[in-house]
CSV table of C-alpha atoms and ligand atoms in Angstrom, one decimal:
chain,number,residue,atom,x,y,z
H,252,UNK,CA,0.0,0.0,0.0
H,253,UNK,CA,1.5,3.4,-0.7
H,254,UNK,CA,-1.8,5.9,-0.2
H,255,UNK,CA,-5.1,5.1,0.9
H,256,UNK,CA,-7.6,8.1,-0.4
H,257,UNK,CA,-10.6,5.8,2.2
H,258,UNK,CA,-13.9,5.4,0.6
H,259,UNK,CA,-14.5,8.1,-2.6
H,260,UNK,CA,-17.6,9.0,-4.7
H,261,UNK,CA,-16.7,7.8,-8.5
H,262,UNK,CA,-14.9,11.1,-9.8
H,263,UNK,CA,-16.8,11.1,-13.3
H,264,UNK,CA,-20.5,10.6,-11.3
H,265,UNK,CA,-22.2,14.1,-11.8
H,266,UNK,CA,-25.5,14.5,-10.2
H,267,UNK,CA,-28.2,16.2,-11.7
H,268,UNK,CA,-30.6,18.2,-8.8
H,269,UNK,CA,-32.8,15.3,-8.2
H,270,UNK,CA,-29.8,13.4,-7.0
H,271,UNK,CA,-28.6,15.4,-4.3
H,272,UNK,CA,-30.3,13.7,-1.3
H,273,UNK,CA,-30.2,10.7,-2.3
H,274,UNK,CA,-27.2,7.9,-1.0
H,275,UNK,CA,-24.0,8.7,-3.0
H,276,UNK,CA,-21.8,5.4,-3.7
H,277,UNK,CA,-18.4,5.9,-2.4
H,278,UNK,CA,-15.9,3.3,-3.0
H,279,UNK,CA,-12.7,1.9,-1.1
H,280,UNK,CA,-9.7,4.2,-3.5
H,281,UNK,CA,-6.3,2.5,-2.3
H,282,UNK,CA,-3.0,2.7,-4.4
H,283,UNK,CA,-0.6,-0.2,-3.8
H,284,UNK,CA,2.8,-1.2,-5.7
H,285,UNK,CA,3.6,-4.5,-7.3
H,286,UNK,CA,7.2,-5.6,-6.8
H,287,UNK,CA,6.5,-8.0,-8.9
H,288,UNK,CA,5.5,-6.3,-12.3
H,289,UNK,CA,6.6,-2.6,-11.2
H,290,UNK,CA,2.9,-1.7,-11.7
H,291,UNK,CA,1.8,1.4,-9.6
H,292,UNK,CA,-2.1,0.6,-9.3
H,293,UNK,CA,-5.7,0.8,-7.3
H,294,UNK,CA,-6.8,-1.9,-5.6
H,295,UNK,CA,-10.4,-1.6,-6.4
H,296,UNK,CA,-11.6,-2.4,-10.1
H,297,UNK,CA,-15.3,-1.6,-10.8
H,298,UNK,CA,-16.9,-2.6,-13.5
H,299,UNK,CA,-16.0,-1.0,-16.8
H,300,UNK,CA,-20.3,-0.8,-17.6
H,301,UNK,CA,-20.9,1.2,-15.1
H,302,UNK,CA,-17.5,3.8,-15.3
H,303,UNK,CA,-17.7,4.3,-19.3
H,304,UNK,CA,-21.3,3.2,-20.9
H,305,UNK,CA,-22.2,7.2,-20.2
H,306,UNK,CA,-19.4,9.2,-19.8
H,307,UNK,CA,-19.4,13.3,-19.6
H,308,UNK,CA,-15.7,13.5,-20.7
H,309,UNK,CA,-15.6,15.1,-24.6
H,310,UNK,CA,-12.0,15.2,-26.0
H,311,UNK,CA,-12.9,17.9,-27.9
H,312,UNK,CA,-13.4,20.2,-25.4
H,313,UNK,CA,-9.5,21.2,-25.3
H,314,UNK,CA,-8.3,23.0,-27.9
H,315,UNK,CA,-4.3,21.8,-26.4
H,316,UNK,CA,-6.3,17.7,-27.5
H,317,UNK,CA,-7.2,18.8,-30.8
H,318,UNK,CA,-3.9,20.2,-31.6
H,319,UNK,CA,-2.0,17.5,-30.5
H,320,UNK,CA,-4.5,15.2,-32.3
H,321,UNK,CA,-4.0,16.9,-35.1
H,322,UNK,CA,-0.6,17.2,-35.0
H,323,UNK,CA,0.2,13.1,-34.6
H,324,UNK,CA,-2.3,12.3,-37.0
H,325,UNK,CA,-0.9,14.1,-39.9
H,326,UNK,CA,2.5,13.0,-38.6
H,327,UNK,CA,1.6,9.3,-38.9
H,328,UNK,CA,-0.1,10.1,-42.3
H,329,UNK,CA,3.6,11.7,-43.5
H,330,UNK,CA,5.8,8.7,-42.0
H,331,UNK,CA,3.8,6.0,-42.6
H,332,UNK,CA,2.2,6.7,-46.5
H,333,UNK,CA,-1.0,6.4,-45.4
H,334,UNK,CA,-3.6,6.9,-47.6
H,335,UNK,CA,-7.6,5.2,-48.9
H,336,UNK,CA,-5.9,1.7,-48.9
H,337,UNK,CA,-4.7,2.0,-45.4
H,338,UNK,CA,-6.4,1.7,-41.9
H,339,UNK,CA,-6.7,3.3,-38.6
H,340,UNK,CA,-8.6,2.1,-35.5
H,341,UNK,CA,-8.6,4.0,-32.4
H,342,UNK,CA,-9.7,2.3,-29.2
H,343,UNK,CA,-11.4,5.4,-26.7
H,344,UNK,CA,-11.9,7.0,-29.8
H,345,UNK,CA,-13.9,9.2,-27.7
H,346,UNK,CA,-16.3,12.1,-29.6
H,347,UNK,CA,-14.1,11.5,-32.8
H,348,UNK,CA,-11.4,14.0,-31.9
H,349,UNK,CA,-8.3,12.2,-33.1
H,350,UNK,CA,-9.8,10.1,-35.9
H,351,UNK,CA,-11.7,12.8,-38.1
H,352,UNK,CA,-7.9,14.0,-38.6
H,353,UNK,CA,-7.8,11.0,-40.3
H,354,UNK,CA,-10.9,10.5,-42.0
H,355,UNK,CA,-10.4,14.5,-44.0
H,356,UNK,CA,-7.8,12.6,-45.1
H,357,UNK,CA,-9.0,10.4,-46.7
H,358,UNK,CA,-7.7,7.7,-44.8
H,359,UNK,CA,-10.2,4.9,-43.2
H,360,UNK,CA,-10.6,4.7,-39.8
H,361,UNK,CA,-12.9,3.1,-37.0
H,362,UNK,CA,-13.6,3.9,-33.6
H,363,UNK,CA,-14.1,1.9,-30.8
H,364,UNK,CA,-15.6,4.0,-27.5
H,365,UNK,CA,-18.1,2.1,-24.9
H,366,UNK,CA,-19.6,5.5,-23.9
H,367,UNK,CA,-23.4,5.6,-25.6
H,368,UNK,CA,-23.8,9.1,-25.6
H,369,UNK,CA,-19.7,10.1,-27.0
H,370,UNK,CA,-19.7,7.9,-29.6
H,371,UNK,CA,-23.0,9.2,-31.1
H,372,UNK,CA,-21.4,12.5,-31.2
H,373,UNK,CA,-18.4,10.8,-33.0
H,374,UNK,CA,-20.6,9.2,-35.5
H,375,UNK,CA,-23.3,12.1,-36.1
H,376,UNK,CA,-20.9,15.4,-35.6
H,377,UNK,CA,-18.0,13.9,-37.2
H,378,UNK,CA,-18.8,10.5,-39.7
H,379,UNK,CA,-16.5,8.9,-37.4
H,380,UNK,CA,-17.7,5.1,-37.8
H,381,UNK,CA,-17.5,4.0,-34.0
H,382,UNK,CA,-18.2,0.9,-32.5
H,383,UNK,CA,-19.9,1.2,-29.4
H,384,UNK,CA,-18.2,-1.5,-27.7
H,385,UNK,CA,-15.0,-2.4,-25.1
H,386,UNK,CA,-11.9,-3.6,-26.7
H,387,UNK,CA,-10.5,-6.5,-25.4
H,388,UNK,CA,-8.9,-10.1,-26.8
H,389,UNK,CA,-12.1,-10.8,-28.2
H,390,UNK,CA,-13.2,-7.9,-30.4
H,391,UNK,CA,-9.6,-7.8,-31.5
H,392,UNK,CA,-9.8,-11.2,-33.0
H,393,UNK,CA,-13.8,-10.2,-34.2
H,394,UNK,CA,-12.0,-7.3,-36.3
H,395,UNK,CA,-9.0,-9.6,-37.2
H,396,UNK,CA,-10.9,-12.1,-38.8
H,397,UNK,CA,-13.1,-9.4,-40.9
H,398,UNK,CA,-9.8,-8.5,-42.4
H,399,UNK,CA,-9.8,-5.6,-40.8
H,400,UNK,CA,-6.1,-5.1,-40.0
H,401,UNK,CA,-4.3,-1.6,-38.5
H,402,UNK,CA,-1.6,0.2,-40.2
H,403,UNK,CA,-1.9,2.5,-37.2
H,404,UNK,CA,-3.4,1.7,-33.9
H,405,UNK,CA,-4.3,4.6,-31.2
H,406,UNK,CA,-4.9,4.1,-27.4
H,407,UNK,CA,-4.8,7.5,-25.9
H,408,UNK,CA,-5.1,8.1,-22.3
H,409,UNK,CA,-7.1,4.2,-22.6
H,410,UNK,CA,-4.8,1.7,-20.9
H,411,UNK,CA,-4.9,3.0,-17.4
H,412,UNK,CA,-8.3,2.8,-17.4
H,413,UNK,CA,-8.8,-1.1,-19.2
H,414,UNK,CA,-8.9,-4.1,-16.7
H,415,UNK,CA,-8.4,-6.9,-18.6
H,416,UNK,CA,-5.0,-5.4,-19.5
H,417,UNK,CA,-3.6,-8.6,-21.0
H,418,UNK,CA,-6.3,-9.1,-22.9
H,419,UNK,CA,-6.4,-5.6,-24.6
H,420,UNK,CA,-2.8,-5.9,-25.8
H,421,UNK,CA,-3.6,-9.5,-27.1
H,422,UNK,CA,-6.5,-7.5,-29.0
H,423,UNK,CA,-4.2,-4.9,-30.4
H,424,UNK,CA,-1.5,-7.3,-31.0
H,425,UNK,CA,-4.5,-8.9,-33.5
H,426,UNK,CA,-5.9,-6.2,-35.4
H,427,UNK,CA,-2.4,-4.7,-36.2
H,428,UNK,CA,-1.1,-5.6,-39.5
H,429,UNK,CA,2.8,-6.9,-39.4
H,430,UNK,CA,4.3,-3.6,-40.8
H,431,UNK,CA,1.7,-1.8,-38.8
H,432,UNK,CA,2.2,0.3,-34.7
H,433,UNK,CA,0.4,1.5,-32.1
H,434,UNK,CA,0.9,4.9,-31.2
H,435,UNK,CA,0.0,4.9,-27.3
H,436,UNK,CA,-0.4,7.7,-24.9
H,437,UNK,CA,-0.5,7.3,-21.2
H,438,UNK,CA,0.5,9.7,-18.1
H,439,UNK,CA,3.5,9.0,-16.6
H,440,UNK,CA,3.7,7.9,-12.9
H,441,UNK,CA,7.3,9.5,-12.4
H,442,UNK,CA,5.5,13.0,-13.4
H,443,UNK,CA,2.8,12.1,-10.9
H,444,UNK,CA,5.3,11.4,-7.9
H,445,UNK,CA,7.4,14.5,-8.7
H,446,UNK,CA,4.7,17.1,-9.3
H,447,UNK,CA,2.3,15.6,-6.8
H,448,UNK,CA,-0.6,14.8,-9.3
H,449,UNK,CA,-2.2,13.1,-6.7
H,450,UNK,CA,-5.6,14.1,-7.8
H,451,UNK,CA,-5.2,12.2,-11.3
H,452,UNK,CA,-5.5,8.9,-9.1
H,453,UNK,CA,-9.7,8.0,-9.4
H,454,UNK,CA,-11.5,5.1,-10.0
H,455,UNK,CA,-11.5,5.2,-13.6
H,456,UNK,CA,-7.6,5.2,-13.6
H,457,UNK,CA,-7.0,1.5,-12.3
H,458,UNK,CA,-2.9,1.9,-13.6
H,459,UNK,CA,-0.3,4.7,-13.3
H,460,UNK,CA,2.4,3.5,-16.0
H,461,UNK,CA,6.3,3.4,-16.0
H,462,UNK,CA,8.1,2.3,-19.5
H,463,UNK,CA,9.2,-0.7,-17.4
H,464,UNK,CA,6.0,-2.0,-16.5
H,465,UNK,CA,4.6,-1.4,-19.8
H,466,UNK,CA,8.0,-3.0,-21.7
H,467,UNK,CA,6.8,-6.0,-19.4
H,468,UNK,CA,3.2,-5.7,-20.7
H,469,UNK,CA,3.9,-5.5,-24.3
H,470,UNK,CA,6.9,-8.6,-24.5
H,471,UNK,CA,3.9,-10.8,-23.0
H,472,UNK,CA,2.4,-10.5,-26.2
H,473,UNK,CA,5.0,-10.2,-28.7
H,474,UNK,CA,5.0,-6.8,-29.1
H,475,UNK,CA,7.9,-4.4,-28.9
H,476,UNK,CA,8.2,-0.5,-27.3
H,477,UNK,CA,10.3,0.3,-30.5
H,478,UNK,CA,10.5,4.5,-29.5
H,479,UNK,CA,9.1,6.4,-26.3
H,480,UNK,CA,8.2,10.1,-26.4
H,481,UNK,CA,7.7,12.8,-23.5
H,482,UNK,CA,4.5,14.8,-23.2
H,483,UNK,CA,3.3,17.8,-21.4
H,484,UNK,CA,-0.3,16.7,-21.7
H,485,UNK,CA,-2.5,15.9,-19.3
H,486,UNK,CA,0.4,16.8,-16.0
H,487,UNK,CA,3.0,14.9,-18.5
H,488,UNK,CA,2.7,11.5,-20.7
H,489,UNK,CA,4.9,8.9,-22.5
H,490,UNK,CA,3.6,8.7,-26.0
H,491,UNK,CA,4.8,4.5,-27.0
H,492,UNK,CA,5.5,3.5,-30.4
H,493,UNK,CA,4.6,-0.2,-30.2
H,494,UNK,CA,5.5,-2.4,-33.4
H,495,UNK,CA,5.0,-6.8,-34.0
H,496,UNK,CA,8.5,-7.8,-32.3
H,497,UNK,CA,9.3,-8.6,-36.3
H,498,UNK,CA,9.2,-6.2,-37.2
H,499,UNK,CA,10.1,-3.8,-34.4
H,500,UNK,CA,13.5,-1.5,-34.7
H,501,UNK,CA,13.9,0.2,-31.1
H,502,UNK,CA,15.3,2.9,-31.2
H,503,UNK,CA,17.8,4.1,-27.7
H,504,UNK,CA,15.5,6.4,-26.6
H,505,UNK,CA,13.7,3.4,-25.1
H,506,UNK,CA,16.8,1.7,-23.1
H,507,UNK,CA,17.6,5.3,-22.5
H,508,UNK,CA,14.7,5.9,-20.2
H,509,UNK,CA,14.8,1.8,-19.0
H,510,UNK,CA,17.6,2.8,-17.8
H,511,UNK,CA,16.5,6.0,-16.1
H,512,UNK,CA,14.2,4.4,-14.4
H,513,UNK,CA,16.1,1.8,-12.8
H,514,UNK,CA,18.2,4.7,-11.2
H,515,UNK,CA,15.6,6.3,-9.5
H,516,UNK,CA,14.4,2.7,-8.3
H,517,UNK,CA,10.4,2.3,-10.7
H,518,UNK,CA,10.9,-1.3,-9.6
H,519,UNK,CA,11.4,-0.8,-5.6
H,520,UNK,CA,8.6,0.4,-3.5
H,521,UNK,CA,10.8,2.4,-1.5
H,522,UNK,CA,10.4,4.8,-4.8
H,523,UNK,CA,6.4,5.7,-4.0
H,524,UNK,CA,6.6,5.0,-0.1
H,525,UNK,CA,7.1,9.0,0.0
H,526,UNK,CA,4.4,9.7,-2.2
H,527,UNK,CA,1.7,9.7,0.5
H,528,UNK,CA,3.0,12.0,3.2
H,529,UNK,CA,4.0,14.7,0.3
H,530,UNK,CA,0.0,14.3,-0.5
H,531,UNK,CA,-1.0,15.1,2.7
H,532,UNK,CA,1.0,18.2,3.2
H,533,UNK,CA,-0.7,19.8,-0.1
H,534,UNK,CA,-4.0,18.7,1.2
H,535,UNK,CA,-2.9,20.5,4.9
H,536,UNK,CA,-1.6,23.5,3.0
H,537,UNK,CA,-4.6,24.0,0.7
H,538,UNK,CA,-7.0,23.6,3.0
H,539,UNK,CA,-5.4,26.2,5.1
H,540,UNK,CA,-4.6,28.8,2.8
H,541,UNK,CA,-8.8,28.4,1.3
H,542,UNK,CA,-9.7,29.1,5.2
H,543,UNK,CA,-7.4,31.8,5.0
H,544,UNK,CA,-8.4,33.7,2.2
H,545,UNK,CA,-12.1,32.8,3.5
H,546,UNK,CA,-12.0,34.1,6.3
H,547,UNK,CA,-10.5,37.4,5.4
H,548,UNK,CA,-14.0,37.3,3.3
H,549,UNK,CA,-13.1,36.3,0.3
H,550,UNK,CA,-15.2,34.5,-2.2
H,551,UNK,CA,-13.8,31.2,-3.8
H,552,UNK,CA,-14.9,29.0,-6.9
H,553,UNK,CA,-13.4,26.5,-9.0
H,554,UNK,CA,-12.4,26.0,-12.7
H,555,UNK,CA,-13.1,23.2,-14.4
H,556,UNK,CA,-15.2,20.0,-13.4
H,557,UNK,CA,-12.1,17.6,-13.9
H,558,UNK,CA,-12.4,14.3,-12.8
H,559,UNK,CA,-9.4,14.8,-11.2
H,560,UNK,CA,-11.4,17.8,-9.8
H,561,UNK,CA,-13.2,15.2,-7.9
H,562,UNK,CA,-10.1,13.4,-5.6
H,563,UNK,CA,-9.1,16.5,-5.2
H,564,UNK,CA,-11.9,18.3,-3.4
H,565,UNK,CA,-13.3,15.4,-1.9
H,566,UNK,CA,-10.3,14.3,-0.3
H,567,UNK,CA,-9.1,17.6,1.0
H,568,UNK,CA,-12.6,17.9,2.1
H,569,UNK,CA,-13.1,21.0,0.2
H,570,UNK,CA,-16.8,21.7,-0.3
H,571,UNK,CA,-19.8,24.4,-0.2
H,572,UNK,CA,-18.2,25.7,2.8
H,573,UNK,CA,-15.4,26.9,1.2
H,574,UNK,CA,-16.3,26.8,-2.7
H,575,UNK,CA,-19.5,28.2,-4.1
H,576,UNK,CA,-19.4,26.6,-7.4
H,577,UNK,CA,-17.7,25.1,-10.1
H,578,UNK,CA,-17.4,26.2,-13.8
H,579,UNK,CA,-16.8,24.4,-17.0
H,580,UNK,CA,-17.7,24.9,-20.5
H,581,UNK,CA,-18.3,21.2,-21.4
H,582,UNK,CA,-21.9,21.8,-21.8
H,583,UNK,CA,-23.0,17.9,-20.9
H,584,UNK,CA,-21.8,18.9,-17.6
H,585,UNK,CA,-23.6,22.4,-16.6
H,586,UNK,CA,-26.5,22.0,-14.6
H,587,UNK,CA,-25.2,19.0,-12.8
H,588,UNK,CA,-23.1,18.9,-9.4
H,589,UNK,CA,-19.7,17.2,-8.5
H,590,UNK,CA,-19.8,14.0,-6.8
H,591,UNK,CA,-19.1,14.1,-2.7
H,592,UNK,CA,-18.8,17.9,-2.5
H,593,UNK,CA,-22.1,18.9,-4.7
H,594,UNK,CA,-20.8,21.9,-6.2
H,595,UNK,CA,-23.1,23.2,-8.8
H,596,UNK,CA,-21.2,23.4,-12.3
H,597,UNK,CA,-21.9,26.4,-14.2
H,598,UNK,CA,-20.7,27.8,-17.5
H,599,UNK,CA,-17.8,29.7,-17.2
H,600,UNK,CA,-19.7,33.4,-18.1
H,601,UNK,CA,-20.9,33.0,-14.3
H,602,UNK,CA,-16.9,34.0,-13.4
H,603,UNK,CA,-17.6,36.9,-15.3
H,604,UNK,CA,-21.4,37.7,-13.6
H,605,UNK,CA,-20.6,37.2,-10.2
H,606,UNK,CA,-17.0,38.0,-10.0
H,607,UNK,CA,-15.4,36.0,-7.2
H,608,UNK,CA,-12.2,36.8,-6.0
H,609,UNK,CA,-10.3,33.3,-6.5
H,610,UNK,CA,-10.6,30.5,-8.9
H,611,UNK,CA,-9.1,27.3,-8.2
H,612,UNK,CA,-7.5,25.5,-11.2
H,613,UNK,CA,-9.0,22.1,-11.0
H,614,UNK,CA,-8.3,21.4,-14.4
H,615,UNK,CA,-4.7,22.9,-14.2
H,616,UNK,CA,-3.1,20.5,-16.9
H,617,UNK,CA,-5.0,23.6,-19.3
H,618,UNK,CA,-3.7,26.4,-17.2
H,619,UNK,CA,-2.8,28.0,-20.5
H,620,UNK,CA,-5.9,27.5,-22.6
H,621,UNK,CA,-7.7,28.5,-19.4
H,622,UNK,CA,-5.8,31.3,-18.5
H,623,UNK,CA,-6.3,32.6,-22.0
H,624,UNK,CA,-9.8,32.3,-21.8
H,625,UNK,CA,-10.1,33.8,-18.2
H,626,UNK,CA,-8.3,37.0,-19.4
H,627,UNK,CA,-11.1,39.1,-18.8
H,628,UNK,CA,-11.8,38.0,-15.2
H,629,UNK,CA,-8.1,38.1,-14.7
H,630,UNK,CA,-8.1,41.3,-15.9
H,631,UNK,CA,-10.9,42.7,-13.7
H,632,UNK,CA,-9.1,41.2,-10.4
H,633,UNK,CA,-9.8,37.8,-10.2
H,634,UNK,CA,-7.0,35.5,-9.5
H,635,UNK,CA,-6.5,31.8,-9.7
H,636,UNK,CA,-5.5,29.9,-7.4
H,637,UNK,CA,-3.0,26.2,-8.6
H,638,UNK,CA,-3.4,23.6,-6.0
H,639,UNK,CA,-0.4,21.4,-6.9
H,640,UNK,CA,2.4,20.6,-6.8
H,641,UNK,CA,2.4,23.1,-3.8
H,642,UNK,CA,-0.8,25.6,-3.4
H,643,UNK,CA,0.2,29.0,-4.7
H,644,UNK,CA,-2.2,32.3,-5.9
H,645,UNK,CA,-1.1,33.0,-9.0
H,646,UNK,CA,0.0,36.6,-10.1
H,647,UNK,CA,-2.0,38.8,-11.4
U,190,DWN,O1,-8.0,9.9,-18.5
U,190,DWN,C1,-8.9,10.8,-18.5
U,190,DWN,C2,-8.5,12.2,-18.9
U,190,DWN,C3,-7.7,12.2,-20.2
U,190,DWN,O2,-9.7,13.0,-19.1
U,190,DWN,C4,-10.3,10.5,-18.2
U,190,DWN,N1,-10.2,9.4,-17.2
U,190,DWN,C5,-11.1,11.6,-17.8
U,190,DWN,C6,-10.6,12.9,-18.1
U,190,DWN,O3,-10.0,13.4,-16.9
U,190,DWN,P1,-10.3,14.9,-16.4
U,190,DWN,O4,-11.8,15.0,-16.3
U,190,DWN,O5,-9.5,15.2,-15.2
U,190,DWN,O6,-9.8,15.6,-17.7
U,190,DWN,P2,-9.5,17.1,-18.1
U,190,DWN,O7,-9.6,17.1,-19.6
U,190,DWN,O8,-8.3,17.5,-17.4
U,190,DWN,O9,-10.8,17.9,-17.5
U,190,DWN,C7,-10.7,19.3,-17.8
U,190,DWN,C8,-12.1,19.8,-17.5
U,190,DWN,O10,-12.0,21.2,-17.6
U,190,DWN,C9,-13.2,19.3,-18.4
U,190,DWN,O11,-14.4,19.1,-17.7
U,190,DWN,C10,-13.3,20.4,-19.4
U,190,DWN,C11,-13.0,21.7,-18.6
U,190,DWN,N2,-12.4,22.7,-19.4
U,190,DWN,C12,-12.9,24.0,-19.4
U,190,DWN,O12,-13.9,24.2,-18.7
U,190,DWN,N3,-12.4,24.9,-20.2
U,190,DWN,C13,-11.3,22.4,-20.1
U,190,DWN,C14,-10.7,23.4,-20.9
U,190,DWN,C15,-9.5,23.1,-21.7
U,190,DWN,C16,-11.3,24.7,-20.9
U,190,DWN,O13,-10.8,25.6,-21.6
């Protein structure tokens, strides 16, 4: 065990009104480390039906996803020929926000995204043709033997969240064609531990990925990590180049970083056994400087009703007593509440309307999108507060 969070609400379970006084499921959120694979993980897996089959995260609601989606995709396009005789599957595909790249294109793709309600939006707002399904060993061989084979594969931000993580890499090693990779994005623990992205750790997250537990994944199935990539997304990502070991030509970026995490120790759980008391002194030092500003009569919100959003507030047990409401401009979410704390989300023209003195950055992997977008609050005197890696009011 290296932090236990107790018993949380699901971080992605938005209420609507009629929900408020009714029980709220919280569930047992416990990270623990595996000596044995080097896999940093929760101990508590619920069922995939109930976390994804409605889901109220859109991709396309960051204009810093959409760029990078658009960036790799026309990079893939460029390196690997791709063009109408080629194929490109996408598992999370999500509302369409990487695969329409694609599809303008030219190029044929398919999605594959559980959540009902995103993957209509993928299919009617952007032709993406999306099966509404969870990919595993078995749909992977169902798309095999349809002769559907991948020249590229995507899995972006989707293998922390899979359970059956063996059989999701046997699936992918199926549908890819010999010649063909998977282009896979995940956060990385080591930025977690080092910037204290504690809140990123929910239910829905049931992995937090080093290249050497994922090196240990892939070989299972005779795949091979052939190039690794740093990201600033999402608090900061490995993007994976996987290949068909036959295929594979790895590159020394890969043994590079291997390497650079055996120095720091990814496989030893003396690596993450500080992890939990650096938590707790953000959680101590937040909640003291909102009761701070609070008392001197200020008036607090929060921006953006992140999932991570959710671990945060509810375990630093910050609620209405402190934060009046939430805003967010994914407009699936407005009009519902966060789960635990039951903050009303708003739009984000309420900043403007009701002019509170601090924001909190809940959604602080977009400080800059957000930031950009906040200028005219900013500019009028309001000022956002960034909860992690240490609490801090951010200048003017
Ligand atoms: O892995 C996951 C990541 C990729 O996305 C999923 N498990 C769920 C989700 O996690 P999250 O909800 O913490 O993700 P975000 O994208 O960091 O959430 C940002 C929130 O902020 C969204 O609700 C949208 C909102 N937002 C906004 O109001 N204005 C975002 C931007 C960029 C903005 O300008």
């Amino acid at each position: 065990m290296v932090l236990s969070f107790g018993e949380t609400p699901l971080a992605n379970a938005l209420l609507s009104a009629a929900q408020l006084d009714q029980p709220e499921d919280r569930l047992p959120l416990d990270l623990a480390f595996c000596p044995s694979c080097s896999l940093l993980q929760i101990l508590e897996t619920v069922p995939p039906e109930r976390l994804f089959r409605h889901y109220y995260y859109f991709s396309s609601f960051s204009r810093t996803v959409l760029q990078q989606a658009k960036q790799v995709a026309t990079r893939m396009i460029q390196t690997r020929n791709l063009g109408p005789e080629s194929f490109v599957i996408e598992i999370g595909s999500n509302d369409g926000y990487l695969l329409q790249y694609y599809r303008r294109r030219g190029v044929p793709v398919l999605g594959v995204e559980p959540a009902v309600n995103v993957a209509s939006v993928a299919e009617g707002e952007r032709g993406v043709r999306t099966l509404c399904e969870f990919f595993g060993r078995e749909l992977g061989q169902r798309l095999r033997e349809q002769g559907g084979l991948a020249d590229v594969f995507h899995a972006n931000n989707v293998l922390a969240h899979v359970a059956d993580l063996n059989g999701a890499v046997a699936g992918m090693r199926s549908v890819l064609k010999e010649n063909g990779v998977a282009v896979i994005e995940v956060p990385y623990v080591k930025e977690m531990l080092d910037r204290c992205e504690f809140d990123t750790i929910y239910h829905e997250h049931l992995c937090y990925f080093s290249l050497t537990a994922l090196d240990r994944l892939f070989v299972r199935h005779g795949l091979v990590i052939e190039n690794v990539e740093r990201l600033a997304i999402h608090g900061g990502s490995l993007r994976l180049f996987v290949a068909p070991e036959k295929s594979a030509r790895r590159r020394p970026e890969v043994a590079a970083l291997l390497e650079e995490e055996a120095v720091w120790g990814v496989d030893r759980l003396e690596a993450y056994q500080g992890f939990g008391g650096r938590v707790e002194r953000v959680k101590v030092r937040l909640g003291e400087l909102l009761r701070e500003l609070v008392g001197q009569g200020s008036r607090l919100v929060a921006y953006g009703a992140a999932a991570k959003g959710a671990t945060l507030l509810n375990y630093c047990g910050i609620g209405r007593d402190l934060i009046e409401f939430v805003v967010d401009h994914t407009t699936h979410k407005q009009g519902h509440y966060m789960p635990g704390v039951h903050l009303p989300i708003y739009p984000p023209g309420k900043l403007l309307e009701t002019m509170p003195d601090y924001a909190i950055l809940l959604a602080w992997n977009f400080i800059d999108e957000i930031l950009e977008q906040a200028a005219e609050y900013r500019r009028r005197g309001g000022r956002f507060i960034i909860p992690i890696p240490e609490p801090r009011v951010l200048a003017r």
